[in-house]
Amino acid sequence: MRLYHYADTVLASAWPLEELQPAGGHSSLPAATLSFDVALTPPHRAQAVEWLHHWHSDAGEPTLSLARLEQGYLLRFPWLADFVLDDQGRRAQVWPQPGVSRDTVRHLLLDQVLPHALAQQGRLVLHAAAALVGEWAVAWVGPTGAGKSTLAASFHLAGCPLLSDDGLLLNVTVQRAEVTAVGTYAGLRLWPQSLEGLFETPPPSVALESYSTKRRLLLRPQQQSASPPQAKPLAAVFVLAASEQEATVQATRISACEGCMALVSNAFLLDVADRRRSVALLDAAAACAERVPIFRLSYPRRFSALPQVHTAILDALCTIKPR
């Protein structure tokens, strides 16, 4: 088992995960917060499967199905792979479909299964992109296609290091009454049109998975240090409202109540019928919304508007953090 950093946790993996920062050496499994391996036989084969929920693409195709097992959950990505996650979010196993590439399985693990595993552990994990502005983390949330990754990439190109593309772990520091953010890993997934719109010469990239035209960019080399990623104070969260019809760029602060619901609706949660975890998620989101300013960011969906979007975001930050 190889050890890697994933957010502020240690992951023991039977497969090499080149996107993640090595945690150094090898160790026994109990030293890890998470573990991942390959099932020799489908762990759910002998169990009756009753589906709890199905997620669908904009075209109506199923992208993920969830079922309850005796001691965990089955996450089925149709025609790609089955993952089994234990109740406590500590162990994930995969049963890939024949012919599915290891790259595809890695994408599903890093961007879907592991964030859900952290959420199952009771952590607050957002579908959010984030960058570091000075010493402060700035996050963007919104529906698929709203422009989270494009904004994060544009800030990275402007000298604000990327923290995460679509998985951000938030921690409430009670003693200091602040919220800190830790990115899961520094990688970007961009549509080809975003690559062309952001880069004069698109950098090297690899195909993301067999069913999407997105490309994955690793924007910084892997570091061999065994130290974990550092948590950064979260300055603000921006809820994206991009539109083809929008003519102006505007960042408007919203109430803590509205901000709380924006965090909840953009958080990873495996089983919405799990009352204990649902209540804990609402409590954590409320605590964050009380401590962190949340803005609604409306802007026209075109690359030429990015300088105005940057200005609106920085101006909004200046109203809450003078530095």
Coordinates of C-alpha atoms in Angstrom, one line a residue:
M1 CA 0.0 0.0 0.0
R2 CA 1.3 3.4 -1.0
L3 CA 0.6 6.4 1.3
Y4 CA -0.7 9.8 -0.1
H5 CA -2.0 13.1 1.2
Y6 CA -5.6 13.8 0.3
A7 CA -6.8 17.1 1.9
D8 CA -5.7 16.7 5.5
T9 CA -6.0 12.9 5.6
V10 CA -3.6 10.1 4.7
L11 CA -4.8 7.6 2.0
A12 CA -3.4 4.1 1.7
S13 CA -3.8 2.9 -1.9
A14 CA -3.1 -0.3 -3.7
W15 CA -2.8 1.7 -6.9
P16 CA -0.4 4.5 -7.6
L17 CA -2.2 7.8 -7.7
E18 CA 0.1 10.2 -9.5
E19 CA -2.1 13.2 -8.9
L20 CA -1.6 13.1 -5.1
Q21 CA 1.3 14.1 -3.0
P22 CA 3.2 11.1 -1.5
A23 CA 3.0 10.9 2.3
G24 CA 6.4 9.1 2.4
G25 CA 7.4 5.5 2.6
H26 CA 5.1 2.6 3.3
S27 CA 3.2 1.9 6.4
S28 CA 0.6 -0.5 7.8
L29 CA -3.0 0.2 7.0
P30 CA -4.1 1.4 10.4
A31 CA -1.9 4.4 10.0
A32 CA -4.1 5.7 7.2
T33 CA -7.3 7.6 7.5
L34 CA -8.6 6.2 4.2
S35 CA -7.8 3.1 2.3
F36 CA -8.5 2.0 -1.3
D37 CA -8.0 -1.3 -3.0
V38 CA -9.4 -3.5 -5.7
A39 CA -12.0 -6.1 -5.0
L40 CA -11.2 -9.6 -6.4
T41 CA -14.9 -10.4 -6.4
P42 CA -17.8 -7.9 -6.3
P43 CA -18.5 -7.4 -2.5
H44 CA -22.2 -6.9 -3.2
R45 CA -22.8 -9.9 -5.4
A46 CA -24.5 -12.0 -2.7
Q47 CA -26.6 -9.1 -1.5
A48 CA -29.9 -7.8 -2.7
V49 CA -29.5 -4.2 -4.1
E50 CA -32.2 -1.7 -3.5
W51 CA -31.3 1.6 -5.1
L52 CA -31.7 4.7 -2.9
H53 CA -31.0 7.4 -5.5
H54 CA -29.9 8.0 -9.1
W55 CA -28.0 11.0 -10.5
H56 CA -28.4 11.9 -14.1
S57 CA -26.6 14.1 -16.6
D58 CA -28.2 17.0 -18.4
A59 CA -29.0 14.6 -21.2
G60 CA -30.9 12.3 -18.8
E61 CA -28.3 9.6 -18.8
P62 CA -27.6 7.9 -15.4
T63 CA -24.2 8.9 -14.1
L64 CA -24.2 7.5 -10.6
S65 CA -26.5 5.2 -8.6
L66 CA -26.5 4.6 -4.8
A67 CA -27.6 1.5 -2.9
R68 CA -27.4 0.5 0.7
L69 CA -25.5 -2.6 1.6
E70 CA -25.3 -4.5 4.8
Q71 CA -22.2 -2.6 6.0
G72 CA -21.9 0.3 3.7
Y73 CA -22.9 1.7 0.3
L74 CA -22.6 0.7 -3.3
L75 CA -21.8 3.5 -5.7
R76 CA -22.3 2.4 -9.3
F77 CA -21.0 4.4 -12.2
P78 CA -22.9 2.7 -15.1
W79 CA -20.7 0.9 -17.6
L80 CA -17.6 2.0 -15.7
A81 CA -17.1 0.7 -12.2
D82 CA -18.7 -0.2 -8.9
F83 CA -17.3 1.2 -5.7
V84 CA -18.1 0.0 -2.2
L85 CA -17.7 2.4 0.7
D86 CA -18.0 1.3 4.3
D87 CA -20.3 3.0 6.7
Q88 CA -17.6 5.1 8.3
G89 CA -16.1 6.3 5.1
R90 CA -12.8 4.6 5.9
R91 CA -12.4 2.0 3.2
A92 CA -13.2 2.1 -0.5
Q93 CA -13.0 -0.9 -2.9
V94 CA -13.5 -0.9 -6.7
W95 CA -14.7 -3.5 -9.2
P96 CA -14.0 -2.0 -12.6
Q97 CA -16.0 -3.1 -15.6
P98 CA -13.9 -5.0 -18.2
G99 CA -12.0 -2.7 -20.5
V100 CA -12.3 0.4 -18.4
S101 CA -9.0 2.2 -18.0
R102 CA -7.2 2.8 -14.8
D103 CA -7.2 6.5 -15.6
T104 CA -11.0 6.5 -15.5
V105 CA -11.1 4.6 -12.2
R106 CA -8.6 7.1 -10.7
H107 CA -10.8 10.0 -11.8
L108 CA -13.9 8.5 -10.2
L109 CA -12.0 7.8 -7.0
L110 CA -10.4 11.2 -6.6
D111 CA -13.3 13.4 -7.7
Q112 CA -16.3 11.4 -6.6
V113 CA -15.7 8.6 -4.1
L114 CA -13.0 10.1 -1.8
P115 CA -14.9 13.4 -1.3
H116 CA -18.0 11.3 -0.4
A117 CA -15.8 9.2 2.0
L118 CA -14.7 12.3 3.8
A119 CA -18.3 13.5 4.0
Q120 CA -19.2 10.1 5.4
Q121 CA -16.6 10.7 8.2
G122 CA -18.6 13.8 9.2
R123 CA -16.4 16.4 7.3
L124 CA -17.8 19.3 5.4
V125 CA -16.6 18.9 1.8
L126 CA -17.8 21.3 -0.9
H127 CA -18.2 20.9 -4.7
A128 CA -15.9 24.0 -4.9
A129 CA -12.9 25.4 -6.7
A130 CA -10.5 27.5 -4.7
A131 CA -7.4 29.6 -5.1
L132 CA -5.0 31.3 -2.7
V133 CA -5.2 35.1 -2.8
G134 CA -2.4 36.3 -0.6
E135 CA -2.7 34.2 2.5
W136 CA -6.4 33.7 2.2
A137 CA -8.4 31.0 0.4
V138 CA -11.2 32.1 -1.9
A139 CA -13.8 29.5 -3.0
W140 CA -16.3 29.3 -5.8
V141 CA -19.4 27.1 -5.8
G142 CA -22.1 26.6 -8.4
P143 CA -23.7 24.0 -10.6
T144 CA -21.8 22.0 -13.2
G145 CA -20.8 24.3 -16.0
A146 CA -21.0 27.5 -14.0
G147 CA -17.3 28.2 -14.5
K148 CA -15.7 27.1 -11.2
S149 CA -12.7 25.5 -12.8
T150 CA -12.3 28.3 -15.3
L151 CA -12.2 30.9 -12.6
A152 CA -9.8 28.9 -10.5
A153 CA -7.5 28.4 -13.5
S154 CA -7.7 32.1 -14.4
F155 CA -6.7 33.1 -10.9
H156 CA -3.9 30.6 -10.9
L157 CA -2.6 32.1 -14.2
A158 CA -2.7 35.5 -12.5
G159 CA -0.4 34.3 -9.7
C160 CA -2.9 33.0 -7.2
P161 CA -2.0 29.3 -6.6
L162 CA -4.7 26.7 -7.1
L163 CA -6.0 25.0 -4.0
S164 CA -8.5 22.6 -5.5
D165 CA -10.7 22.1 -8.6
D166 CA -13.9 20.5 -7.3
G167 CA -13.3 19.3 -3.7
L168 CA -12.7 21.6 -0.8
L169 CA -12.6 20.6 2.8
L170 CA -13.7 23.2 5.4
N171 CA -12.9 23.2 9.1
V172 CA -14.4 25.5 11.7
T173 CA -11.8 26.6 14.2
V174 CA -13.8 27.4 17.3
Q175 CA -11.0 29.0 19.3
R176 CA -10.2 31.5 16.6
A177 CA -13.8 31.8 15.3
E178 CA -12.6 31.3 11.7
V179 CA -13.0 28.7 8.9
T180 CA -10.0 27.1 7.3
A181 CA -9.9 25.4 3.9
V182 CA -7.8 22.5 2.6
G183 CA -7.8 21.5 -1.1
T184 CA -8.1 17.8 -1.9
Y185 CA -5.4 18.0 -4.6
A186 CA -4.1 20.6 -7.1
G187 CA -5.4 19.4 -10.5
L188 CA -7.6 21.1 -13.0
R189 CA -10.3 19.6 -15.3
L190 CA -11.2 21.9 -18.1
W191 CA -13.3 21.7 -21.3
P192 CA -11.4 22.2 -24.5
Q193 CA -13.0 25.6 -25.0
S194 CA -11.7 26.7 -21.6
L195 CA -8.2 25.6 -22.5
E196 CA -8.4 27.6 -25.7
G197 CA -9.9 30.6 -24.0
L198 CA -7.5 30.8 -21.1
F199 CA -4.2 29.8 -22.7
E200 CA -2.5 31.3 -25.8
T201 CA -0.8 27.9 -26.1
P202 CA -2.7 25.2 -24.3
P203 CA -0.4 23.3 -21.9
P204 CA 0.1 19.6 -21.9
S205 CA -3.0 17.7 -20.7
V206 CA -4.4 14.2 -20.6
A207 CA -7.8 12.9 -21.4
L208 CA -9.9 12.8 -18.3
E209 CA -12.1 9.8 -18.8
S210 CA -13.6 7.7 -21.6
Y211 CA -17.0 9.4 -21.5
S212 CA -16.0 13.1 -21.4
T213 CA -14.1 15.5 -23.5
K214 CA -12.6 17.3 -20.5
R215 CA -8.9 17.4 -20.1
R216 CA -6.9 17.1 -16.9
L217 CA -4.0 19.5 -16.1
L218 CA -1.6 19.1 -13.3
L219 CA -0.5 22.7 -12.6
R220 CA 2.4 22.0 -10.3
P221 CA 4.9 19.1 -10.0
Q222 CA 4.5 16.6 -7.3
Q223 CA 6.4 17.5 -4.1
Q224 CA 8.3 14.8 -2.4
S225 CA 7.8 16.4 1.0
A226 CA 5.9 14.2 3.5
S227 CA 4.2 17.2 5.1
P228 CA 0.5 17.5 4.6
P229 CA -1.2 20.3 2.7
Q230 CA -1.6 23.4 4.8
A231 CA -5.0 24.7 5.9
K232 CA -5.6 28.4 4.9
P233 CA -8.1 30.8 6.4
L234 CA -11.2 31.1 4.2
A235 CA -11.8 34.7 3.2
A236 CA -15.1 34.3 1.2
V237 CA -17.3 32.0 -0.9
F238 CA -18.7 33.2 -4.2
V239 CA -21.9 31.5 -5.5
L240 CA -21.7 31.6 -9.3
A241 CA -24.5 32.8 -11.4
A242 CA -23.1 33.0 -14.9
S243 CA -25.4 33.6 -17.8
E244 CA -25.2 34.2 -21.5
Q245 CA -27.8 37.1 -21.1
E246 CA -26.0 38.8 -18.2
A247 CA -24.5 42.1 -19.3
T248 CA -22.7 43.2 -16.1
V249 CA -20.4 41.8 -13.4
Q250 CA -21.7 42.1 -9.8
A251 CA -20.8 40.6 -6.5
T252 CA -23.6 41.0 -3.9
R253 CA -23.3 39.8 -0.3
I254 CA -26.1 37.4 0.8
S255 CA -27.4 36.7 4.2
A256 CA -26.0 34.0 6.5
C257 CA -29.2 32.0 6.1
E258 CA -29.1 32.1 2.3
G259 CA -25.4 31.4 2.4
C260 CA -25.9 28.4 4.6
M261 CA -28.3 26.8 2.2
A262 CA -25.9 27.6 -0.7
L263 CA -23.2 25.6 1.2
V264 CA -25.6 22.7 1.9
S265 CA -26.7 22.5 -1.7
N266 CA -23.1 22.4 -2.9
A267 CA -21.8 19.9 -0.3
F268 CA -21.0 16.2 -0.7
L269 CA -23.6 14.0 1.1
L270 CA -23.9 10.4 0.2
D271 CA -27.3 9.5 1.8
V272 CA -29.8 12.3 2.3
A273 CA -31.9 9.9 4.4
D274 CA -29.1 9.6 6.9
R275 CA -30.6 12.0 9.6
R276 CA -27.5 12.2 11.8
R277 CA -25.2 13.2 9.0
S278 CA -27.7 15.5 7.4
V279 CA -28.1 17.4 10.7
A280 CA -24.4 17.6 11.2
L281 CA -24.0 19.0 7.6
L282 CA -26.5 21.7 8.3
D283 CA -24.8 22.6 11.6
A284 CA -21.4 22.8 10.0
A285 CA -22.7 24.9 7.0
A286 CA -24.5 27.3 9.4
A287 CA -21.3 27.7 11.5
C288 CA -19.3 28.5 8.3
A289 CA -22.0 30.9 7.0
E290 CA -21.9 32.8 10.3
R291 CA -18.1 33.3 10.1
V292 CA -17.4 33.6 6.3
P293 CA -18.9 36.2 4.0
I294 CA -20.8 34.7 1.1
F295 CA -21.4 36.6 -2.2
R296 CA -23.6 35.9 -5.2
L297 CA -21.4 36.6 -8.3
S298 CA -23.3 37.3 -11.5
Y299 CA -21.4 37.8 -14.7
P300 CA -21.6 37.2 -18.5
R301 CA -20.4 33.8 -19.6
R302 CA -17.6 34.9 -21.9
F303 CA -13.8 34.8 -21.6
S304 CA -13.5 38.5 -22.4
A305 CA -15.3 39.3 -19.1
L306 CA -12.7 37.6 -16.9
P307 CA -10.8 40.8 -16.1
Q308 CA -14.0 42.4 -14.8
V309 CA -14.8 39.3 -12.8
H310 CA -11.4 39.4 -11.2
T311 CA -11.9 43.0 -10.3
A312 CA -15.3 42.4 -8.8
I313 CA -14.0 39.5 -6.7
L314 CA -11.0 41.5 -5.4
D315 CA -13.2 44.5 -4.7
A316 CA -15.5 42.3 -2.7
L317 CA -12.6 40.9 -0.7
C318 CA -11.4 44.4 0.1
T319 CA -14.7 45.2 1.8
I320 CA -14.1 42.4 4.3
K321 CA -10.3 41.9 4.5
P322 CA -8.5 45.3 4.1
R323 CA -5.2 43.5 3.4

